[in-house]
Amino acid sequence: MPLLVKVRSFLRNLFSPQSREDDLDQEVRSHLDLLAEENIRAGMSPEEAQRAARMELGGIEVVKEQVRDDRKSEWLRSVFADVRYGARQLRKNPGTTAIMVFTLALAIGGTTAIFSVVYGILLRPLPYAEPNRIMAISEVTTRGHLSRLADPNFDDFRDQNRSFQAIAKYSDGVVSVSGASQPMRLQVAAVSTDFLKVFRVQPIIGRDFTGSDTKKGAARVVLVSNGYWKEYLGASPDLSESHLKIDNALYSVIGVLPAGFQFPRDVALWLPADLDGENTSRTSHNFSCVGRLRDGVTVVQAKGDISSIARRIHDTASDQNEYLLKDGAVLPLQDSITGETRSPLLILLGAVGFLLLVACANVANLLLAQASVRERELAIRSALGAPRRRLVRQFLTEALLLSLVGGGLGVLGAIFGVAGLVGLAPESLPRLDSVSINIPVLLFALLLSTTVAVGLGAFTAVRTTSRDLRNALVEGGRGQAGTQSGAKVGRLIVAAQMAITLVLVIGAGLLGRSLMKVLEVNPGFRVEKIVAMEVSLPGADDPKAKATQAIFFSNLIGRLQQIPGVQKVGAASSLPLDDNGLPDGMFLLLNQNEVPKNLADFDALFRQKERMGVADFCVASRGYFEALQIPLVRGRMFDERDGADSPHVAVISESLASERWPGQDPIGHTIEFGNMDGDLRLLTIVGIVGNVHQYGLDSPSRPTVYVDLFQRPRSAITLTMLSESDTKPVASSARAILQELDPEVPAKFRTFSQVYSSSLGSRRFNLILIGFFGVTALLLTTAGVFGVMAYSVSRRTREIGVRVALGAGSREVLAMILGQGIRTILIGVAAGIAGALALTRTVVSLLFGVTATDPLTFTAVILLMIAVALLACYIPARRATRVDPLVALRYE
């Protein structure tokens, strides 16, 4: 506590202008009183003496102004003198100065780089007009989960709310687009009329959608992004001749959106929604929703408004099932976009903050060591009349020089570091294009450098000038430049370093153990030597068009099987671990004679809970299971018996069999799952396959129904090719075959190893960064322990020499020095364990298969820290045992 009082006192004296003005006023008035007293002694009356003194002085305010001018010039001269003197002091010890600058550059640069990511993703406003007024609107299911909106629910939200100026729905996906300079697979969004009004965006060329554009059967029109217009439409200002073939339908380009506008993510084209009519079901959640608040309406008010509408829908619904909304949610759009990444990024920012503290502790110890050597110099300056605040300012100046140089180098390093972070970051991380070293980030770096300088300078100054400096002249004459108090402070700093580092390394260890646990999970499929080719045909609804698509995929699979080295070829509507998940929904257990004839009968059946089941829906071919080596548990796979006109069949996952038919054999049962693809024919279960981790190795396997691609064709599928040869020639041959079959169908190629690796991107990103911070902190702490012990030994050389001269052996000296180090280590480890037990709970959301207090991780890291710290202590302790008594007794 006394130390904090001294710091506040020094800073107040240094930076309080009012204090200086009070001193000046008192000084001028004292001088005026002296002149008046002389006049009184000369025989003047008090009134005459005051008047004459004022006339002689020339006016109090004038004198004050002159003194202020003199002080300003003197202050500037003294500041420049401090800077020059500080630079000379730093040049005297180039090795130590370089270490301090490098340490600060590393810490400030790392902190700046991570802050640039946090700012770009979490803090930087969205690039829209008044982005804080744009909200994401969701349904809340009976299970409490956020869900997309069903069409009728969106209509009610739009028509009945009193909180939004504009509200719009949207959905997006990848489709094949041709008609421009080349066919491509593009991210395309279907949006309602007021979509651009929500963002207050207008086309730079052409027009926006109107109400008539979104009516069923309207002429098909499309808006294009600025980038697509320039790159693939030739940047022609005349849009009348621009037409695009999207999903086998011809669209006229009616507008170009401004450069920089993009929502949803990666979308290049915007189409009107509901051209084929709305879905009347309140349990088909197909659209996301955004809205712009009216002026004066708060988020809380808007949430209450939407919530009341949602509850009214729920209360009046005739079918209360788990897919019906129970409530509504309103969230700022930025929070909706970045919600899942907020916690990991803040954890990373906290981790690099810990690294900064460790670095500052290292530099503080080095500054204290240098200051102890300068005690004699400071004592002489004090004896010659230098005030205490002058000495404090000198230390602040030197610390500021160090921090500014270190901060400047750190910012240069951060520029390259940010590029590396963006390259290392997982593709799922939102708003990566907003991450850069910009003005707010530079201001943060400057503020951080200044704060570090003030902290280091004030701490060093207070520690150095807190005792009577004149005693240092006497102590310096006896060769005792250091004090016992200073040594204790150094050891406390090292203990704090060890505690912080222990927390960091334990956090990295927990993440490492989690990644190992994830890698131990059996994904349920093969990863190596699989080439994935995404293909999207134009959408088709009528049976003839679907039959044509089935023939196309059959021919394509047959041709792909002829590629040299390809062993198995299959197809599925979605790959495991890919960003595009499978649709899920409710199915019904029915017999052939129970198939309903109308929707009313369907509604009645869905109210019979014993008939219902919930599962993901996947379209696949037999070769898909063979290529990925998904095992057949019971029954059979799809085969030649399952033609387009044969009874439709399904294969289900083990998890669905055990969940819906516990203790029974589901083979032979029939289910109705037509709400997923519009085909109401029953599915007969003919086989059970192994579970697949569709949504991530750290996510449980979900119940899944697989239907035959050639019975229920899908326009967009991913082909999987198992090849023992090099994957590049296989991809090249597959592209040539596809172009030969249909040159307008684009394809996207990946290896399954890339998909697998990408699914681990977030865990790998967090582990690499926190691991790097932990290792760096460990190295800095080791250097800190070594430095403090080496400095302690050098300060105690005379004492060690006396002990050796009096008969102390090497073991006694070694035990004495190591004992001092071990006490420091144990204090740091104890504090670190307490901190880790408290703080590692914040990373629970990032862990898998281990607890936040995993004993193995804690034990391993503690033993590592103790071993490294003991080694850092042993080297200077061993050196102390070799002290020559004769040399030590002459040591000063």
Coordinates of N, CA and C in Angstrom, one line a residue, residues 103-295:
T103 N 12.0 -7.9 -26.1 CA 11.0 -8.5 -25.3 C 9.7 -7.6 -25.4
L104 N 9.9 -6.3 -25.4 CA 8.7 -5.4 -25.5 C 8.1 -5.5 -26.9
A105 N 9.0 -5.6 -27.9 CA 8.5 -5.7 -29.3 C 7.7 -6.9 -29.5
L106 N 8.2 -8.0 -28.9 CA 7.5 -9.3 -29.1 C 6.1 -9.3 -28.4
A107 N 6.1 -8.7 -27.2 CA 4.8 -8.7 -26.4 C 3.8 -7.7 -27.0
I108 N 4.3 -6.5 -27.3 CA 3.4 -5.4 -27.9 C 2.9 -5.8 -29.3
G109 N 3.9 -6.4 -30.1 CA 3.5 -6.8 -31.4 C 2.4 -7.9 -31.4
G110 N 2.6 -8.9 -30.5 CA 1.7 -10.0 -30.4 C 0.3 -9.5 -29.9
T111 N 0.3 -8.6 -28.9 CA -0.9 -8.1 -28.4 C -1.6 -7.2 -29.5
T112 N -0.9 -6.5 -30.2 CA -1.5 -5.6 -31.3 C -2.1 -6.5 -32.4
A113 N -1.4 -7.6 -32.7 CA -1.9 -8.5 -33.8 C -3.2 -9.1 -33.4
I114 N -3.2 -9.7 -32.1 CA -4.4 -10.3 -31.7 C -5.6 -9.3 -31.5
F115 N -5.2 -8.1 -31.0 CA -6.2 -7.0 -30.9 C -6.8 -6.7 -32.3
S116 N -5.9 -6.7 -33.3 CA -6.4 -6.3 -34.7 C -7.5 -7.4 -35.1
V117 N -7.3 -8.6 -34.8 CA -8.3 -9.7 -35.1 C -9.5 -9.4 -34.3
V118 N -9.4 -9.2 -33.0 CA -10.6 -9.0 -32.1 C -11.3 -7.7 -32.6
Y119 N -10.6 -6.7 -32.9 CA -11.3 -5.4 -33.4 C -12.0 -5.7 -34.7
G120 N -11.3 -6.3 -35.7 CA -11.8 -6.5 -37.0 C -13.1 -7.4 -37.0
I121 N -13.1 -8.4 -36.1 CA -14.2 -9.3 -36.1 C -15.3 -8.9 -35.1
L122 N -14.9 -8.5 -33.9 CA -15.9 -8.3 -32.9 C -16.3 -6.8 -32.7
L123 N -15.4 -5.9 -32.9 CA -15.6 -4.5 -32.5 C -15.8 -3.5 -33.7
R124 N -15.2 -3.8 -34.8 CA -15.4 -2.9 -35.9 C -16.8 -2.9 -36.4
P125 N -17.5 -1.8 -36.6 CA -18.9 -1.7 -37.0 C -19.0 -2.4 -38.4
L126 N -20.2 -3.0 -38.6 CA -20.5 -3.6 -39.9 C -20.5 -2.5 -40.9
P127 N -20.1 -2.7 -42.2 CA -20.0 -1.7 -43.2 C -21.4 -1.3 -43.8
Y128 N -22.3 -1.0 -43.0 CA -23.7 -0.6 -43.4 C -24.1 0.7 -42.7
A129 N -25.0 1.4 -43.2 CA -25.5 2.6 -42.6 C -26.2 2.3 -41.2
E130 N -25.7 3.0 -40.2 CA -26.2 2.7 -38.8 C -26.3 1.2 -38.5
P131 N -25.2 0.5 -38.5 CA -25.3 -0.9 -38.4 C -25.8 -1.4 -37.0
N132 N -25.7 -0.5 -36.0 CA -26.3 -0.9 -34.7 C -27.8 -1.0 -34.7
R133 N -28.5 -0.5 -35.8 CA -29.9 -0.6 -35.8 C -30.4 -1.8 -36.6
I134 N -29.5 -2.6 -37.2 CA -29.8 -3.8 -37.9 C -29.8 -5.0 -37.0
M135 N -30.9 -5.7 -37.0 CA -31.1 -6.8 -36.1 C -31.3 -8.2 -36.9
A136 N -30.9 -9.2 -36.2 CA -31.2 -10.6 -36.7 C -32.4 -11.1 -35.9
I137 N -33.4 -11.6 -36.6 CA -34.6 -12.1 -36.0 C -34.7 -13.6 -36.2
S138 N -35.0 -14.3 -35.1 CA -35.0 -15.8 -35.1 C -36.2 -16.3 -34.4
E139 N -36.6 -17.5 -34.7 CA -37.6 -18.2 -33.9 C -36.8 -18.9 -32.7
V140 N -37.5 -19.2 -31.7 CA -37.0 -20.0 -30.6 C -37.9 -21.2 -30.5
T141 N -37.3 -22.4 -30.6 CA -38.0 -23.7 -30.6 C -38.5 -24.0 -29.2
T142 N -39.3 -25.1 -29.1 CA -39.7 -25.6 -27.8 C -38.5 -26.1 -26.9
R143 N -37.4 -26.4 -27.6 CA -36.2 -26.9 -26.9 C -35.3 -25.7 -26.5
G144 N -35.7 -24.5 -26.8 CA -34.9 -23.3 -26.5 C -33.8 -23.0 -27.4
H145 N -33.8 -23.6 -28.6 CA -32.8 -23.3 -29.6 C -33.3 -22.3 -30.6
L146 N -32.3 -21.5 -31.1 CA -32.6 -20.5 -32.1 C -32.8 -21.2 -33.4
S147 N -33.8 -20.8 -34.2 CA -34.1 -21.5 -35.5 C -34.4 -20.4 -36.5
R148 N -34.3 -20.8 -37.8 CA -34.7 -19.9 -38.9 C -36.2 -19.9 -38.9
L149 N -36.7 -19.0 -39.8 CA -38.2 -18.7 -39.8 C -38.9 -19.5 -40.9
A150 N -40.1 -19.9 -40.5 CA -41.0 -20.5 -41.5 C -41.7 -19.3 -42.2
D151 N -42.1 -19.5 -43.5 CA -42.7 -18.5 -44.3 C -43.9 -17.8 -43.6
P152 N -44.9 -18.5 -43.1 CA -46.0 -17.9 -42.4 C -45.6 -17.1 -41.2
N153 N -44.7 -17.6 -40.5 CA -44.2 -16.9 -39.3 C -43.5 -15.6 -39.7
F154 N -42.7 -15.6 -40.7 CA -42.1 -14.4 -41.2 C -43.2 -13.3 -41.6
D155 N -44.2 -13.8 -42.3 CA -45.3 -12.9 -42.8 C -45.9 -12.2 -41.6
D156 N -46.1 -13.0 -40.5 CA -46.8 -12.4 -39.3 C -45.8 -11.4 -38.6
F157 N -44.5 -11.7 -38.5 CA -43.6 -10.8 -37.9 C -43.5 -9.5 -38.7
R158 N -43.5 -9.6 -40.1 CA -43.4 -8.4 -40.9 C -44.7 -7.6 -40.8
D159 N -45.8 -8.2 -40.8 CA -47.1 -7.4 -40.9 C -47.5 -6.9 -39.5
Q160 N -47.2 -7.6 -38.4 CA -47.8 -7.2 -37.1 C -46.8 -6.5 -36.2
N161 N -45.5 -6.4 -36.6 CA -44.6 -5.7 -35.7 C -44.8 -4.2 -35.7
R162 N -44.4 -3.5 -34.7 CA -44.4 -2.1 -34.6 C -43.0 -1.5 -34.3
S163 N -42.0 -2.4 -34.5 CA -40.6 -1.9 -34.1 C -39.7 -1.7 -35.2
F164 N -40.0 -2.2 -36.4 CA -39.0 -2.2 -37.5 C -39.5 -1.4 -38.7
Q165 N -38.5 -0.6 -39.2 CA -38.8 0.2 -40.4 C -39.0 -0.8 -41.6
A166 N -38.1 -1.8 -41.7 CA -38.1 -2.7 -42.8 C -37.7 -4.1 -42.2
I167 N -38.2 -5.2 -42.7 CA -37.9 -6.5 -42.3 C -37.9 -7.4 -43.5
A168 N -36.9 -8.3 -43.6 CA -36.7 -9.1 -44.8 C -36.2 -10.5 -44.5
K169 N -36.5 -11.4 -45.3 CA -36.0 -12.8 -45.1 C -35.0 -13.1 -46.2
Y170 N -34.2 -14.1 -46.0 CA -33.2 -14.5 -47.0 C -32.7 -15.9 -46.7
S171 N -32.3 -16.6 -47.7 CA -31.6 -17.9 -47.6 C -30.5 -17.9 -48.7
D172 N -29.5 -18.7 -48.5 CA -28.4 -18.7 -49.5 C -27.9 -20.1 -49.6
G173 N -27.3 -20.4 -50.8 CA -26.7 -21.7 -51.1 C -25.9 -21.6 -52.3
V174 N -25.2 -22.7 -52.7 CA -24.3 -22.7 -53.8 C -25.1 -23.3 -55.0
V175 N -25.1 -22.7 -56.1 CA -25.8 -23.2 -57.3 C -24.9 -22.9 -58.5
S176 N -25.2 -23.6 -59.6 CA -24.5 -23.5 -60.9 C -25.0 -22.3 -61.6
V177 N -24.1 -21.4 -62.1 CA -24.5 -20.2 -62.8 C -23.7 -20.2 -64.1
S178 N -24.4 -20.0 -65.2 CA -23.7 -19.8 -66.5 C -24.3 -18.6 -67.2
G179 N -23.8 -18.3 -68.4 CA -24.3 -17.2 -69.2 C -23.3 -16.0 -69.1
A180 N -22.4 -16.0 -68.2 CA -21.4 -14.9 -68.1 C -20.1 -15.4 -68.9
S181 N -19.0 -14.9 -68.5 CA -17.8 -15.3 -69.2 C -17.4 -16.8 -69.0
Q182 N -17.8 -17.4 -67.9 CA -17.6 -18.8 -67.7 C -18.6 -19.3 -66.7
P183 N -18.9 -20.6 -66.8 CA -19.8 -21.2 -65.8 C -19.1 -21.4 -64.4
M184 N -19.9 -21.2 -63.4 CA -19.3 -21.2 -62.0 C -20.3 -21.7 -61.0
R185 N -19.8 -22.2 -59.9 CA -20.6 -22.5 -58.7 C -20.5 -21.3 -57.8
L186 N -21.6 -20.6 -57.6 CA -21.6 -19.4 -56.8 C -22.6 -19.5 -55.6
Q187 N -22.2 -18.6 -54.6 CA -23.1 -18.5 -53.5 C -24.2 -17.5 -53.9
V188 N -25.5 -17.9 -53.9 CA -26.6 -17.1 -54.3 C -27.6 -17.0 -53.2
A189 N -28.2 -15.8 -53.0 CA -29.2 -15.6 -52.0 C -30.5 -15.3 -52.6
A190 N -31.6 -15.9 -52.0 CA -32.9 -15.6 -52.3 C -33.5 -14.6 -51.2
V191 N -33.9 -13.4 -51.6 CA -34.3 -12.4 -50.6 C -35.7 -11.9 -50.9
S192 N -36.3 -11.3 -49.8 CA -37.6 -10.7 -50.0 C -37.5 -9.2 -50.4
T193 N -38.6 -8.6 -50.6 CA -38.6 -7.3 -51.3 C -37.7 -6.2 -50.5
D194 N -37.9 -6.1 -49.2 CA -37.3 -5.0 -48.5 C -35.8 -5.3 -48.0
F195 N -35.2 -6.3 -48.6 CA -33.9 -6.7 -48.2 C -32.9 -5.6 -48.2
L196 N -32.8 -4.9 -49.3 CA -31.8 -3.7 -49.4 C -32.2 -2.6 -48.6
K197 N -33.5 -2.4 -48.3 CA -34.0 -1.3 -47.5 C -33.4 -1.5 -46.0
V198 N -33.3 -2.7 -45.6 CA -32.8 -3.0 -44.3 C -31.4 -2.5 -44.1
F199 N -30.6 -2.6 -45.2 CA -29.2 -2.2 -45.2 C -29.0 -0.8 -45.7
R200 N -30.1 -0.2 -46.2 CA -30.0 1.2 -46.8 C -29.0 1.2 -47.9
V201 N -29.2 0.3 -48.8 CA -28.3 0.1 -50.0 C -29.1 0.3 -51.2
Q202 N -28.6 1.0 -52.2 CA -29.3 1.1 -53.5 C -28.3 0.6 -54.6
P203 N -28.8 0.0 -55.7 CA -27.9 -0.3 -56.8 C -27.2 0.9 -57.4
I204 N -26.0 0.8 -57.7 CA -25.3 1.9 -58.4 C -25.7 2.0 -59.9
I205 N -26.1 0.8 -60.4 CA -26.6 0.8 -61.8 C -27.9 0.0 -61.7
G206 N -28.9 0.4 -62.4 CA -30.2 -0.4 -62.5 C -31.1 0.0 -61.3
R207 N -31.9 -1.0 -60.9 CA -32.9 -0.8 -59.9 C -32.9 -1.9 -58.9
D208 N -33.7 -1.7 -57.8 CA -33.9 -2.7 -56.7 C -35.1 -3.6 -57.1
F209 N -35.3 -4.6 -56.4 CA -36.5 -5.5 -56.5 C -37.8 -4.6 -56.2
T210 N -38.9 -4.9 -56.8 CA -40.2 -4.3 -56.5 C -41.1 -5.5 -56.0
G211 N -42.2 -5.1 -55.5 CA -43.2 -6.1 -55.0 C -43.6 -7.1 -56.1
S212 N -43.7 -6.6 -57.4 CA -44.1 -7.5 -58.5 C -43.0 -8.5 -58.8
D213 N -41.8 -8.2 -58.5 CA -40.7 -9.1 -58.8 C -40.7 -10.4 -58.0
T214 N -41.4 -10.3 -56.8 CA -41.3 -11.4 -55.9 C -42.6 -12.2 -55.9
K215 N -43.6 -11.9 -56.8 CA -44.8 -12.6 -56.9 C -44.6 -13.9 -57.7
K216 N -45.4 -14.9 -57.3 CA -45.3 -16.2 -58.0 C -45.6 -16.0 -59.4
G217 N -44.6 -16.6 -60.2 CA -44.8 -16.5 -61.7 C -44.2 -15.3 -62.3
A218 N -43.6 -14.4 -61.5 CA -43.1 -13.1 -62.1 C -41.9 -13.4 -63.0
A219 N -41.5 -12.5 -63.8 CA -40.3 -12.6 -64.6 C -39.1 -12.7 -63.7
R220 N -38.2 -13.5 -64.1 CA -37.0 -13.8 -63.2 C -35.9 -12.7 -63.4
V221 N -35.6 -12.0 -62.3 CA -34.6 -11.0 -62.3 C -33.5 -11.2 -61.2
V222 N -32.4 -10.6 -61.4 CA -31.3 -10.9 -60.4 C -30.5 -9.6 -60.2
L223 N -30.0 -9.4 -59.0 CA -29.0 -8.3 -58.7 C -27.7 -9.0 -58.6
V224 N -26.6 -8.3 -59.0 CA -25.3 -8.9 -59.0 C -24.4 -8.0 -58.1
S225 N -23.3 -8.6 -57.6 CA -22.4 -7.9 -56.8 C -21.5 -7.1 -57.7
N226 N -20.8 -6.1 -57.2 CA -19.9 -5.2 -57.9 C -18.8 -6.0 -58.5
G227 N -18.2 -7.0 -57.7 CA -17.1 -7.8 -58.1 C -17.5 -8.7 -59.3
Y228 N -18.6 -9.3 -59.2 CA -19.1 -10.2 -60.3 C -19.3 -9.5 -61.5
W229 N -19.9 -8.3 -61.4 CA -20.2 -7.5 -62.6 C -18.9 -7.1 -63.3
K230 N -17.9 -6.7 -62.6 CA -16.7 -6.3 -63.2 C -15.9 -7.5 -63.8
E231 N -15.9 -8.6 -63.1 CA -15.0 -9.7 -63.5 C -15.7 -10.6 -64.6
Y232 N -17.0 -10.8 -64.5 CA -17.6 -11.8 -65.4 C -18.7 -11.2 -66.3
L233 N -19.1 -9.9 -66.1 CA -20.0 -9.3 -67.0 C -19.4 -8.1 -67.8
G234 N -18.1 -7.9 -67.6 CA -17.3 -6.9 -68.4 C -17.6 -5.5 -67.9
A235 N -18.2 -5.3 -66.8 CA -18.5 -4.0 -66.2 C -19.3 -3.1 -67.2
S236 N -20.1 -3.7 -68.0 CA -20.9 -3.0 -68.9 C -22.0 -2.2 -68.2
P237 N -22.2 -0.9 -68.5 CA -23.3 -0.1 -67.8 C -24.6 -0.5 -68.4
D238 N -24.7 -1.1 -69.6 CA -26.0 -1.5 -70.2 C -26.3 -2.9 -69.7
L239 N -27.3 -3.0 -68.9 CA -27.6 -4.3 -68.3 C -28.7 -5.0 -69.1
S240 N -29.2 -4.4 -70.2 CA -30.3 -5.0 -70.9 C -30.0 -6.3 -71.6
E241 N -28.7 -6.5 -71.9 CA -28.3 -7.7 -72.6 C -27.6 -8.7 -71.7
S242 N -27.7 -8.4 -70.4 CA -27.0 -9.3 -69.4 C -28.1 -10.3 -68.9
H243 N -27.9 -11.6 -69.2 CA -28.8 -12.6 -68.7 C -27.9 -13.8 -68.1
L244 N -28.4 -14.4 -67.1 CA -27.7 -15.5 -66.4 C -28.6 -16.7 -66.3
K245 N -28.0 -17.8 -66.6 CA -28.8 -19.1 -66.4 C -28.5 -19.6 -65.0
I246 N -29.5 -19.6 -64.1 CA -29.3 -20.0 -62.7 C -30.3 -21.1 -62.5
D247 N -29.7 -22.3 -62.1 CA -30.6 -23.5 -61.8 C -31.5 -23.7 -63.0
N248 N -31.0 -23.6 -64.2 CA -31.8 -24.0 -65.4 C -32.9 -23.0 -65.8
A249 N -32.9 -21.8 -65.1 CA -33.8 -20.8 -65.4 C -33.1 -19.5 -65.8
L250 N -33.6 -18.8 -66.8 CA -33.0 -17.6 -67.3 C -33.4 -16.4 -66.5
Y251 N -32.4 -15.6 -66.0 CA -32.7 -14.4 -65.2 C -32.1 -13.2 -65.9
S252 N -32.8 -12.1 -65.9 CA -32.3 -10.8 -66.4 C -31.6 -10.0 -65.3
V253 N -30.4 -9.5 -65.5 CA -29.7 -8.7 -64.6 C -30.3 -7.3 -64.6
I254 N -30.8 -6.9 -63.4 CA -31.5 -5.6 -63.3 C -30.8 -4.5 -62.5
G255 N -29.7 -4.9 -61.8 CA -29.0 -4.0 -61.0 C -27.6 -4.5 -60.5
V256 N -26.8 -3.5 -60.2 CA -25.4 -3.8 -59.7 C -25.3 -3.1 -58.3
L257 N -24.9 -3.9 -57.3 CA -24.8 -3.3 -56.0 C -23.5 -2.7 -55.7
P258 N -23.4 -1.8 -54.8 CA -22.1 -1.0 -54.6 C -21.0 -1.9 -54.2
A259 N -19.8 -1.5 -54.5 CA -18.6 -2.2 -54.1 C -18.5 -2.3 -52.6
G260 N -18.1 -3.4 -52.1 CA -18.0 -3.6 -50.6 C -19.2 -4.1 -50.0
F261 N -20.4 -4.1 -50.6 CA -21.6 -4.6 -50.0 C -21.6 -6.1 -50.2
Q262 N -21.8 -6.8 -49.1 CA -21.9 -8.3 -49.2 C -22.6 -8.8 -48.0
F263 N -23.8 -9.4 -48.3 CA -24.5 -10.1 -47.2 C -25.6 -10.9 -47.9
P264 N -25.7 -12.2 -47.5 CA -24.9 -12.9 -46.6 C -23.4 -13.1 -47.1
R265 N -22.6 -13.8 -46.3 CA -21.2 -14.0 -46.6 C -21.0 -14.7 -47.9
D266 N -20.1 -14.1 -48.7 CA -19.6 -14.7 -50.0 C -20.7 -14.7 -51.1
V267 N -21.8 -14.0 -50.9 CA -22.9 -14.1 -51.9 C -22.5 -13.1 -53.1
A268 N -22.7 -13.7 -54.3 CA -22.4 -12.9 -55.5 C -23.7 -12.4 -56.2
L269 N -24.8 -13.2 -56.1 CA -26.0 -12.9 -56.8 C -27.2 -12.9 -55.8
W270 N -28.2 -12.0 -56.0 CA -29.4 -12.0 -55.2 C -30.6 -12.2 -56.0
L271 N -31.5 -13.2 -55.7 CA -32.7 -13.4 -56.4 C -33.9 -13.1 -55.6
P272 N -35.0 -12.8 -56.2 CA -36.3 -12.7 -55.4 C -36.7 -14.0 -54.8
A273 N -37.1 -14.0 -53.6 CA -37.6 -15.2 -52.9 C -39.1 -15.4 -53.4
D274 N -39.6 -16.6 -53.2 CA -41.0 -17.0 -53.3 C -41.5 -16.9 -54.8
L275 N -40.6 -17.1 -55.8 CA -41.1 -17.1 -57.2 C -41.9 -18.3 -57.4
D276 N -41.7 -19.4 -56.7 CA -42.5 -20.6 -56.8 C -43.6 -20.7 -55.7
G277 N -43.8 -19.6 -55.0 CA -44.8 -19.5 -54.0 C -44.3 -19.8 -52.6
E278 N -44.9 -19.4 -51.6 CA -44.5 -19.6 -50.2 C -44.8 -21.0 -49.7
N279 N -44.0 -21.5 -48.8 CA -44.3 -22.7 -48.1 C -45.3 -22.4 -46.9
T280 N -46.5 -23.1 -46.9 CA -47.5 -22.7 -45.9 C -47.3 -23.4 -44.6
S281 N -46.3 -24.2 -44.5 CA -46.1 -24.9 -43.2 C -45.4 -24.0 -42.2
R282 N -45.8 -24.0 -40.9 CA -45.2 -23.3 -39.9 C -44.0 -24.1 -39.2
T283 N -43.7 -25.2 -39.7 CA -42.6 -26.0 -39.1 C -41.5 -26.2 -40.1
S284 N -41.6 -25.6 -41.3 CA -40.5 -25.7 -42.3 C -39.7 -24.4 -42.2
H285 N -38.6 -24.5 -41.6 CA -37.8 -23.3 -41.2 C -36.7 -23.1 -42.3
N286 N -37.1 -22.3 -43.3 CA -36.2 -22.1 -44.5 C -35.5 -20.8 -44.6
F287 N -35.9 -19.8 -43.9 CA -35.3 -18.5 -44.1 C -34.7 -17.9 -42.8
S288 N -33.6 -17.2 -43.0 CA -33.1 -16.3 -41.9 C -33.8 -14.9 -42.1
C289 N -33.7 -14.0 -41.1 CA -34.4 -12.8 -41.2 C -33.6 -11.7 -40.6
V290 N -33.7 -10.5 -41.2 CA -33.0 -9.3 -40.7 C -34.0 -8.1 -40.7
G291 N -33.8 -7.2 -39.8 CA -34.7 -6.0 -39.8 C -34.0 -4.8 -39.3
R292 N -34.5 -3.6 -39.7 CA -33.9 -2.3 -39.2 C -34.9 -1.7 -38.3
L293 N -34.4 -1.4 -37.1 CA -35.2 -0.8 -36.0 C -35.7 0.6 -36.4
R294 N -36.9 0.9 -36.0 CA -37.4 2.3 -36.1 C -36.6 3.2 -35.2
D295 N -36.6 4.5 -35.5 CA -35.9 5.5 -34.7 C -36.6 5.5 -33.3

